[in-house]
Short mmCIF file of C-alpha atoms and ligand atoms in Angstrom, two decimals:
data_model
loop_
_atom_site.label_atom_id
_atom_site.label_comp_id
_atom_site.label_asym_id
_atom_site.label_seq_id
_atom_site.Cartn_x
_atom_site.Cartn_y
_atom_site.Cartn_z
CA UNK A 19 186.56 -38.41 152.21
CA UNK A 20 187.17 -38.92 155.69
CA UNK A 21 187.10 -35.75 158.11
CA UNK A 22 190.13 -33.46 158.38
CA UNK A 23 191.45 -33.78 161.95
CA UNK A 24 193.20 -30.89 162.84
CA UNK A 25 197.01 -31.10 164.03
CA UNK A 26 196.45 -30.30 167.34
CA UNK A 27 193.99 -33.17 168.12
CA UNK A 28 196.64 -35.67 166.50
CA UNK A 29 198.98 -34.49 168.89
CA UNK A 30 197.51 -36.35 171.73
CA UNK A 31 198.13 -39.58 169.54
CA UNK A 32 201.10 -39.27 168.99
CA UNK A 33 202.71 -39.04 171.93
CA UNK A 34 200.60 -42.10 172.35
CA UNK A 35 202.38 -43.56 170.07
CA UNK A 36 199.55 -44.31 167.45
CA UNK A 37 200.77 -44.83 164.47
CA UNK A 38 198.20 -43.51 161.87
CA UNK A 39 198.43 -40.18 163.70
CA UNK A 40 202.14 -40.66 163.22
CA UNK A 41 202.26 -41.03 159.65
CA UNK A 42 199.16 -38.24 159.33
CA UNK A 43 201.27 -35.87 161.07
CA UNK A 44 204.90 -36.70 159.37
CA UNK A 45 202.89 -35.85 155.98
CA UNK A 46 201.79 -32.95 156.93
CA UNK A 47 204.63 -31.79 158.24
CA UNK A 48 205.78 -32.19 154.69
CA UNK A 49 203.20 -30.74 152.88
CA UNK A 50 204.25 -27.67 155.26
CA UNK A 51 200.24 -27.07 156.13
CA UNK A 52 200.31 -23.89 158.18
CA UNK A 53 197.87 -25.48 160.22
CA UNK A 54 200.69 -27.94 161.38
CA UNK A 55 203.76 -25.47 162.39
CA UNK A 56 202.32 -24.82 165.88
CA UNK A 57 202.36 -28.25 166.66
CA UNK A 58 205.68 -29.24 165.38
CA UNK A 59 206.16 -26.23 167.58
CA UNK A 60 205.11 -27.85 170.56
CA UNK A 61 206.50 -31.34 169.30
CA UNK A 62 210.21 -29.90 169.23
CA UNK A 63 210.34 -28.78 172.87
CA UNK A 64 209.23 -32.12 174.20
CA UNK A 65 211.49 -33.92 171.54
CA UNK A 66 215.05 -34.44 172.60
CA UNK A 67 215.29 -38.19 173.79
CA UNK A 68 215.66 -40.31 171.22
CA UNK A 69 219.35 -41.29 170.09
CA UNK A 70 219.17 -40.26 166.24
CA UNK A 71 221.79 -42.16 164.11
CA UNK A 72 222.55 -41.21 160.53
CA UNK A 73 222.96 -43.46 157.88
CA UNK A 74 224.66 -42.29 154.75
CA UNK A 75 227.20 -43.34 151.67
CA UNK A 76 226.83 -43.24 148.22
CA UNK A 77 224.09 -45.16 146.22
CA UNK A 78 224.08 -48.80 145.86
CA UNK A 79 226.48 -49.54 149.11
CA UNK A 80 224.01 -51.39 151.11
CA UNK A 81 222.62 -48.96 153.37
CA UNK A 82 219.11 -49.69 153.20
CA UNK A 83 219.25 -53.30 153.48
CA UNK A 84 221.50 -53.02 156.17
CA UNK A 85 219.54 -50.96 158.12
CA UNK A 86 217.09 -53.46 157.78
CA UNK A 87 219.30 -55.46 159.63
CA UNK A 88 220.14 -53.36 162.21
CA UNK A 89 216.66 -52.54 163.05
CA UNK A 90 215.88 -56.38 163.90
CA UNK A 91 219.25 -56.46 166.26
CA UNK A 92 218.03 -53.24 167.77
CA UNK A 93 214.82 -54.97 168.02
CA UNK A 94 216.78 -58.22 169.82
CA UNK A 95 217.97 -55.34 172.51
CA UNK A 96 214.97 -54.01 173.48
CA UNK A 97 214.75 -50.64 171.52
CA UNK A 98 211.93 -49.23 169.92
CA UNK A 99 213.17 -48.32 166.07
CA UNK A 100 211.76 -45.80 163.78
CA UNK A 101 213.42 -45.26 160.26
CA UNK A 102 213.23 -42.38 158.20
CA UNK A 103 214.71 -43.06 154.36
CA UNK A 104 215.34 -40.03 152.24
CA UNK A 105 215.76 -41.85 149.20
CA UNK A 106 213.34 -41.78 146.30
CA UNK A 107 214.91 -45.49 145.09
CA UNK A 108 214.61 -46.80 148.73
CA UNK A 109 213.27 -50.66 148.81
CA UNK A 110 211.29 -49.63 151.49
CA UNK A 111 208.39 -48.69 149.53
CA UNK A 112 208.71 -51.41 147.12
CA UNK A 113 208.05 -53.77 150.53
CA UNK A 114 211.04 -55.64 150.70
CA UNK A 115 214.41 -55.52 152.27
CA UNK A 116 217.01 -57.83 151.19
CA UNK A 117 214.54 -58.96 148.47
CA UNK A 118 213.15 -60.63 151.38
CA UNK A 119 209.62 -60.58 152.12
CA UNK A 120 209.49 -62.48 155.27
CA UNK A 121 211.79 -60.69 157.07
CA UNK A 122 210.43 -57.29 155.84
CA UNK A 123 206.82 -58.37 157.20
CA UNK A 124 208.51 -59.22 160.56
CA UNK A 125 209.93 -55.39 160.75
CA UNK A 126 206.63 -53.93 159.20
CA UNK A 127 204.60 -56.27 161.46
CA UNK A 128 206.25 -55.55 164.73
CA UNK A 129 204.76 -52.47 166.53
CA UNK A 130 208.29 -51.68 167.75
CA UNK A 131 209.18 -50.60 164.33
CA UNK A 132 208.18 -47.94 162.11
CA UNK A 133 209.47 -47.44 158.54
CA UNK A 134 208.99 -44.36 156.91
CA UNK A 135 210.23 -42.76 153.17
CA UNK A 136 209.79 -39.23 152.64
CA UNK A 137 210.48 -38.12 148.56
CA UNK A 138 213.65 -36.57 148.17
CA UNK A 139 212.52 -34.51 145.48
CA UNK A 140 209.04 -32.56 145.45
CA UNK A 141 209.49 -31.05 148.83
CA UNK A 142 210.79 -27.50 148.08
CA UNK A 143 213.81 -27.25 149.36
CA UNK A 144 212.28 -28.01 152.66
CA UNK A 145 213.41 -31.78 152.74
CA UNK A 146 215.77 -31.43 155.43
CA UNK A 147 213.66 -29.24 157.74
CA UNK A 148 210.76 -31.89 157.20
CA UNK A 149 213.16 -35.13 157.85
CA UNK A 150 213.73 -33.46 161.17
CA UNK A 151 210.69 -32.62 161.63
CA UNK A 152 209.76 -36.44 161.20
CA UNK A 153 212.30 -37.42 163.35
CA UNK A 154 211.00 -35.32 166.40
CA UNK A 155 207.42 -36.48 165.74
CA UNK A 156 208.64 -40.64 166.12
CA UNK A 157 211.14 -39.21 169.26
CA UNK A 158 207.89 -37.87 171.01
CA UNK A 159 205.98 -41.04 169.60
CA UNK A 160 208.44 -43.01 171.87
CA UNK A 161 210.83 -44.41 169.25
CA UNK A 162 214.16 -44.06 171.41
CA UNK A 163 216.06 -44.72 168.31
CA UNK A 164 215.31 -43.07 165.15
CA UNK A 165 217.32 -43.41 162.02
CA UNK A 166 217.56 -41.73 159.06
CA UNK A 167 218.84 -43.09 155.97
CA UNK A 168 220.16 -40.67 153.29
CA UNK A 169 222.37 -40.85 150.02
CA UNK A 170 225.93 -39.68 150.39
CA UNK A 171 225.26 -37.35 147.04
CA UNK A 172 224.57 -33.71 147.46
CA UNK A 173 225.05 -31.57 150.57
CA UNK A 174 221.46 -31.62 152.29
CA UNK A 175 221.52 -35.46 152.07
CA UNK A 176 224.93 -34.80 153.78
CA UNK A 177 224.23 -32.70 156.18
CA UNK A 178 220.83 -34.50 156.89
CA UNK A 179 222.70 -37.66 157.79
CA UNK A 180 225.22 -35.32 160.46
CA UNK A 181 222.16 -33.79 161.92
CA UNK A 182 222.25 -36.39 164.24
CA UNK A 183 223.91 -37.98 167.44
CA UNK A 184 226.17 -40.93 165.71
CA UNK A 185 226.82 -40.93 161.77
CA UNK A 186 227.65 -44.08 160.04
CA UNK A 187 229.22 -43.69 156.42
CA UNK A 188 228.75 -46.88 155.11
CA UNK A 189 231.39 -47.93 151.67
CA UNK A 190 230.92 -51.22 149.81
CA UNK A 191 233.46 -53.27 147.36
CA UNK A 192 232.54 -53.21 144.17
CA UNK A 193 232.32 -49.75 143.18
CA UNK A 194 235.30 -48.67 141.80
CA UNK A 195 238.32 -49.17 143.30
CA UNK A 196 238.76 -46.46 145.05
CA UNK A 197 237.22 -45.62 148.30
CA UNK A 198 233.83 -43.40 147.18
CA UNK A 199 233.03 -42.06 150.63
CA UNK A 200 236.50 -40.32 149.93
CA UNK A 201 235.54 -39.18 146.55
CA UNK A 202 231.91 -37.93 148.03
CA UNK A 203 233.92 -36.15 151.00
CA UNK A 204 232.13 -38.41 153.43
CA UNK A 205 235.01 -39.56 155.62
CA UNK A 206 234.84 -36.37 157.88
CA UNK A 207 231.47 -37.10 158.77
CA UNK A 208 231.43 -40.86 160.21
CA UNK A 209 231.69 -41.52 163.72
CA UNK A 210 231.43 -45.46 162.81
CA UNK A 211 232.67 -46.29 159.53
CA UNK A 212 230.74 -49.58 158.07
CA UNK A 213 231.86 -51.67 155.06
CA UNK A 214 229.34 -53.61 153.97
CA UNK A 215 228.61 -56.55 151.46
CA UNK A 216 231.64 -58.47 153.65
CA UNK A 217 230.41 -61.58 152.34
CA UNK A 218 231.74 -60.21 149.08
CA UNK A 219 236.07 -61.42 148.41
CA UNK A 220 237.01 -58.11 147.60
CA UNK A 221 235.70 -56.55 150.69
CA UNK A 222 238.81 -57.21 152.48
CA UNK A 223 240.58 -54.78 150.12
CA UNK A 224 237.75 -52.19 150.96
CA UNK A 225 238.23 -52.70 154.68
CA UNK A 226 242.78 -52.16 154.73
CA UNK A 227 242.14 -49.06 152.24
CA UNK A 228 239.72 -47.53 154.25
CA UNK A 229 241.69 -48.32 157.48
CA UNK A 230 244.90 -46.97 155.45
CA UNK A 231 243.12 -43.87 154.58
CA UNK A 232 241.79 -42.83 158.13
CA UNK A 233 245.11 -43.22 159.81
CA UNK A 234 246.26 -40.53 157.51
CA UNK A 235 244.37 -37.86 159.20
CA UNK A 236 244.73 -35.80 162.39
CA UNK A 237 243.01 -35.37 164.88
CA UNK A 238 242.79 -34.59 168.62
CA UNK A 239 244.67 -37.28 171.18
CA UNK A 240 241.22 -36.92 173.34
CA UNK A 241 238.99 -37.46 169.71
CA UNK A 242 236.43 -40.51 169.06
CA UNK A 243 238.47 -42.50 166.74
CA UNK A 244 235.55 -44.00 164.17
CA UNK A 245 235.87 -47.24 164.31
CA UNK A 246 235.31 -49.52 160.97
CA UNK A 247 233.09 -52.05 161.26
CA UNK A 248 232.85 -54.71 158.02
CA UNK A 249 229.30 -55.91 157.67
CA UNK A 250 227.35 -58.27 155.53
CA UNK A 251 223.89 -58.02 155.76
CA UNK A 252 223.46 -61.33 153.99
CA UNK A 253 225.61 -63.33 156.50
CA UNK A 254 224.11 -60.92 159.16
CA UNK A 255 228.37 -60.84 160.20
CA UNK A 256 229.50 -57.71 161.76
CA UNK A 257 225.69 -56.20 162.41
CA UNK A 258 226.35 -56.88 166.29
CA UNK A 259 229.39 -55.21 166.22
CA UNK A 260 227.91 -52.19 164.68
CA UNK A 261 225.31 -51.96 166.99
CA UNK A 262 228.18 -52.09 169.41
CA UNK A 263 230.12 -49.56 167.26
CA UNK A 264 226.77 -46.86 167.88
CA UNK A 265 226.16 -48.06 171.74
CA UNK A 266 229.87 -47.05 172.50
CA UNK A 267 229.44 -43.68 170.36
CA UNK A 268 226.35 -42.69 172.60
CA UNK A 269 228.17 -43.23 175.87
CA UNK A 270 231.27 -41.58 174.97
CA UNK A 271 229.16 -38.69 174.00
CA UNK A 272 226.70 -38.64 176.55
CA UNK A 273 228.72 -37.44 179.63
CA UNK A 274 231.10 -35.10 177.58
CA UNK A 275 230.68 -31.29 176.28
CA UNK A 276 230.65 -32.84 172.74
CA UNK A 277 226.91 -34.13 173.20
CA UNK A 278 225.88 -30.15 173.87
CA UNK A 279 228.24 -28.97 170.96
CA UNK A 280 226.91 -31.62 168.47
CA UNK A 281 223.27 -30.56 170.21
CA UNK A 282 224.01 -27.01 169.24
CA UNK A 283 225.62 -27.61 165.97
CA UNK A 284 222.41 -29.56 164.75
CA UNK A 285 220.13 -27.06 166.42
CA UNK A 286 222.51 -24.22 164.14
CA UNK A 287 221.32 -26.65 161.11
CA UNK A 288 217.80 -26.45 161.96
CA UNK A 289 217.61 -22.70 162.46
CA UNK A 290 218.95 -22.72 158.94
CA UNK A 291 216.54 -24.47 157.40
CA UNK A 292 213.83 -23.56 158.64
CA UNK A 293 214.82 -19.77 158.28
CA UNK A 294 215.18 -20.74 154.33
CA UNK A 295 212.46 -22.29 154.58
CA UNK A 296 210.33 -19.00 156.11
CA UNK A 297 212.28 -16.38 154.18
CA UNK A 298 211.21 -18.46 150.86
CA UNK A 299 207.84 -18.44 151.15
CA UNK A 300 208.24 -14.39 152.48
CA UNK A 301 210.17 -14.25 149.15
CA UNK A 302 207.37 -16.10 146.46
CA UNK A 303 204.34 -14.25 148.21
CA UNK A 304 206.25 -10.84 148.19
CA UNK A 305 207.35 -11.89 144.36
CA UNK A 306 204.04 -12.70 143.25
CA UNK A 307 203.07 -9.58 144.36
CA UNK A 308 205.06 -7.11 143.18
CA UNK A 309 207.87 -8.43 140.49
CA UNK A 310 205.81 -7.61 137.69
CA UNK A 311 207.40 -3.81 136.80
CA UNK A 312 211.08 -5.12 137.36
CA UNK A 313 210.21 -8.75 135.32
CA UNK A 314 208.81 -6.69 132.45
CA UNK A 315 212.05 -4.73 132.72
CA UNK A 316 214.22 -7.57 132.96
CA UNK A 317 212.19 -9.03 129.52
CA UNK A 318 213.15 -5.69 128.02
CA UNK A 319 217.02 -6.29 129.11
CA UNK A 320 216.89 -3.14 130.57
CA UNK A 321 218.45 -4.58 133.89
CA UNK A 322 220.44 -7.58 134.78
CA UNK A 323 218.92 -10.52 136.91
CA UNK A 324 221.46 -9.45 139.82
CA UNK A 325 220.59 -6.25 139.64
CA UNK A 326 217.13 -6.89 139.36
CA UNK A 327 216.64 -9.54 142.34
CA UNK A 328 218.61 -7.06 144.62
CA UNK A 329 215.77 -4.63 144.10
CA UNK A 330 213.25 -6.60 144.60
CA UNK A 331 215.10 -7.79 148.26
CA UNK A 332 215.83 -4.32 148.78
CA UNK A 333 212.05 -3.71 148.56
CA UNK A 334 211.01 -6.54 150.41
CA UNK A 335 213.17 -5.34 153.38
CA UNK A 336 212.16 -1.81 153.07
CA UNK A 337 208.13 -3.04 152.90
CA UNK A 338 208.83 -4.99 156.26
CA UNK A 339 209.64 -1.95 158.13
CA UNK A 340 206.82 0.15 156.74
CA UNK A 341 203.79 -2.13 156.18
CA UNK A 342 201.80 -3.84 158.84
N1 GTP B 416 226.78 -59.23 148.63
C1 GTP B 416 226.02 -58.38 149.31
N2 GTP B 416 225.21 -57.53 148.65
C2 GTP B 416 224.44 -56.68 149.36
C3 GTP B 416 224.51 -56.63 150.78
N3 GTP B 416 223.68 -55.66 151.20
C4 GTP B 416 223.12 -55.13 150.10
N4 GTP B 416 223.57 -55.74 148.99
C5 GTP B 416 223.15 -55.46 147.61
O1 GTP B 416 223.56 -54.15 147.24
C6 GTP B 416 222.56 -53.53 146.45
C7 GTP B 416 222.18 -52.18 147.05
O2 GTP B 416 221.57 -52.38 148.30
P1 GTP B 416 220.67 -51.26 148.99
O3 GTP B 416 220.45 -51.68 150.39
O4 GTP B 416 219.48 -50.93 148.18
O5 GTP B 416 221.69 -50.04 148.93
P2 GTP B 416 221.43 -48.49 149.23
O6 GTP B 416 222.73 -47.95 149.65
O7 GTP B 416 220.27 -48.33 150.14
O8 GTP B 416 221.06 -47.98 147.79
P3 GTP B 416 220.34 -46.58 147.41
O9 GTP B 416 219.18 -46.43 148.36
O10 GTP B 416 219.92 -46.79 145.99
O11 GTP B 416 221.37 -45.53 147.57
C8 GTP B 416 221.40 -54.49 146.36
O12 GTP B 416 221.47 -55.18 145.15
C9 GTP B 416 221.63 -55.43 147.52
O13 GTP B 416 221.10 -56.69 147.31
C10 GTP B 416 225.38 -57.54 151.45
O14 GTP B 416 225.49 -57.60 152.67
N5 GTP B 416 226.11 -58.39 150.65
MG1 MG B 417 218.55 -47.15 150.11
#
């Protein structure tokens, strides 16, 4: 057993950019220790630097092992790249992207890189305020890029992947013929559209029904207008040209009143989540506690659970004003 640092000792680390102390301090954050929460604390306020880009589409379109990719041509420009994969089926963990150990070492290898996957499942329902969290401990850590990977299937992944300054939806041929970002109501979200696997014939037909697709929509003259970038992560084709893709995203956001209304809109997100987060575990103490009358009279059927859970809020609200 090795000695329990506390939090506040890592923090020095961190912002050193040590990676242990990274990856102690991203675990804790989602274990939730309350030993941790001033720190994150004190983490947030000095985060803010790093781009964040958001990686999303459904499973199976390629976006792991092309941000594989990615990460080596950030690499090739300098950045520093930290990855955060919300995806319990993630290669990551399994050590290889693109079934390719070589190149995987070379990412895990390179101190400029830092891979992380947190469980989608297990954390309860605190995964999104605990990505974030992870992404403001690698920001502070010095990563100035910081992606996070999630699936384009159920709305925290969703929202996870728009909590951030440039979202890529990435589709892929091959999986039905229709486009699924559509059917997943992912469109709305991308500020770069990729289609990857473009080594594949059919991706072509991917690309024009996309392209077909977005013209179909309104927007504002003055809007971003996502671009679609077709990738292949096997040829390596087209990962340039997304990097591009992101790089003109951040500038055209930086000077304009869109950065501080996406900075706002993600900062609405985070109040969210981590206000679900605090009124849940108010809720299971205060539960614990005190449900027993109003279960045993809910066994009975002598309420309703509607009924019943309003009382027991109703209580909880009326205990806050009267108890200590
Ligand atoms: N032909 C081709 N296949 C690819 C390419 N990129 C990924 N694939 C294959 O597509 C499959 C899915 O790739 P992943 O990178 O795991 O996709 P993902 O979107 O991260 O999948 P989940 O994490 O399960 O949602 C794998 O079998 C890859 O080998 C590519 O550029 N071309
Ligand atoms: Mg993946």
């Amino acid at each position: 057993m090795t000695n329990f640092v506390p939090s506040a000792q890592l923090l020095p680390r961190v912002l050193a950019g040590d990676i242990a102390a990274i990856a102690r301090l991203i675990s804790r954050a989602e274990a939730d220790t309350p030993e941790v929460r001033t720190v994150l604390c004190d983490i947030y306020r000095r985060a803010g630097r790093a781009h964040v880009i958001g990686i999303t589409g459904v499973p199976g379109s390629g976006k792991s092992t092309l941000v594989g990719k990615l990460t080596s041509c950030l690499r090739r420009h300098g950045r520093r790249v930290a990855v955060v994969a919300i995806d319990p089926s993630s290669p990551y963990s399994g050590g290889a992207i693109l079934g390719d150990r070589v190149r995987m070492t070379e990412l895990t290898l390179d101190p400029g890189v830092y891979i992380r996957s947190m469980a989608s499942r297990g954390a309860t329902g605190g995964m999104a305020r605990a990505a974030l969290e992870a992404v403001d401990i690698l920001d502070v850590a010095g990563f100035d890029t910081v992606i996070i990977e999630t699936v384009g299937v159920g709305q925290d992944e969703v929202e996870i992947a728009k909590a951030s300054h440039t979202t890529i939806v990435v589709s892929a041929p091959g999986l039905g013929d229709e486009i699924q970002a559509l059917k997943a109501g992912l469109l709305e979200v991308a500020d770069v559209h990729a289609v990857s696997k473009c080594d594949r014939s059919d991706a072509n037909r991917t690309v024009t029904d996309l392209k077909q697709m977005l013209a179909l929509g309104v927007r504002a003259a003055d809007a971003w207008i996502a671009p679609v970038v077709a990738t292949s992560a096997y040829s390596g084709d087209g990962i340039d040209a997304l990097a591009s893709a992101i790089d003109a995203h951040r500038r055209a956001l930086a000077p304009s009143e869109a950065l501080a209304a996406r900075r706002e809109r993600i900062a609405g997100f985070r109040l969210l989540k981590t206000a679900e987060n605090l009124l849940l575990e108010e809720l299971r103490g205060w539960t614990a506690r005190h449900a027993a009358g109003l279960s045993a009279s809910l066994a009975a059927r002598e309420t309703d659970p509607y009924t019943g859970a309003q009382q027991l809020i109703d209580r909880l609200t009326e205990s806050r004003g009267t108890s200590p």
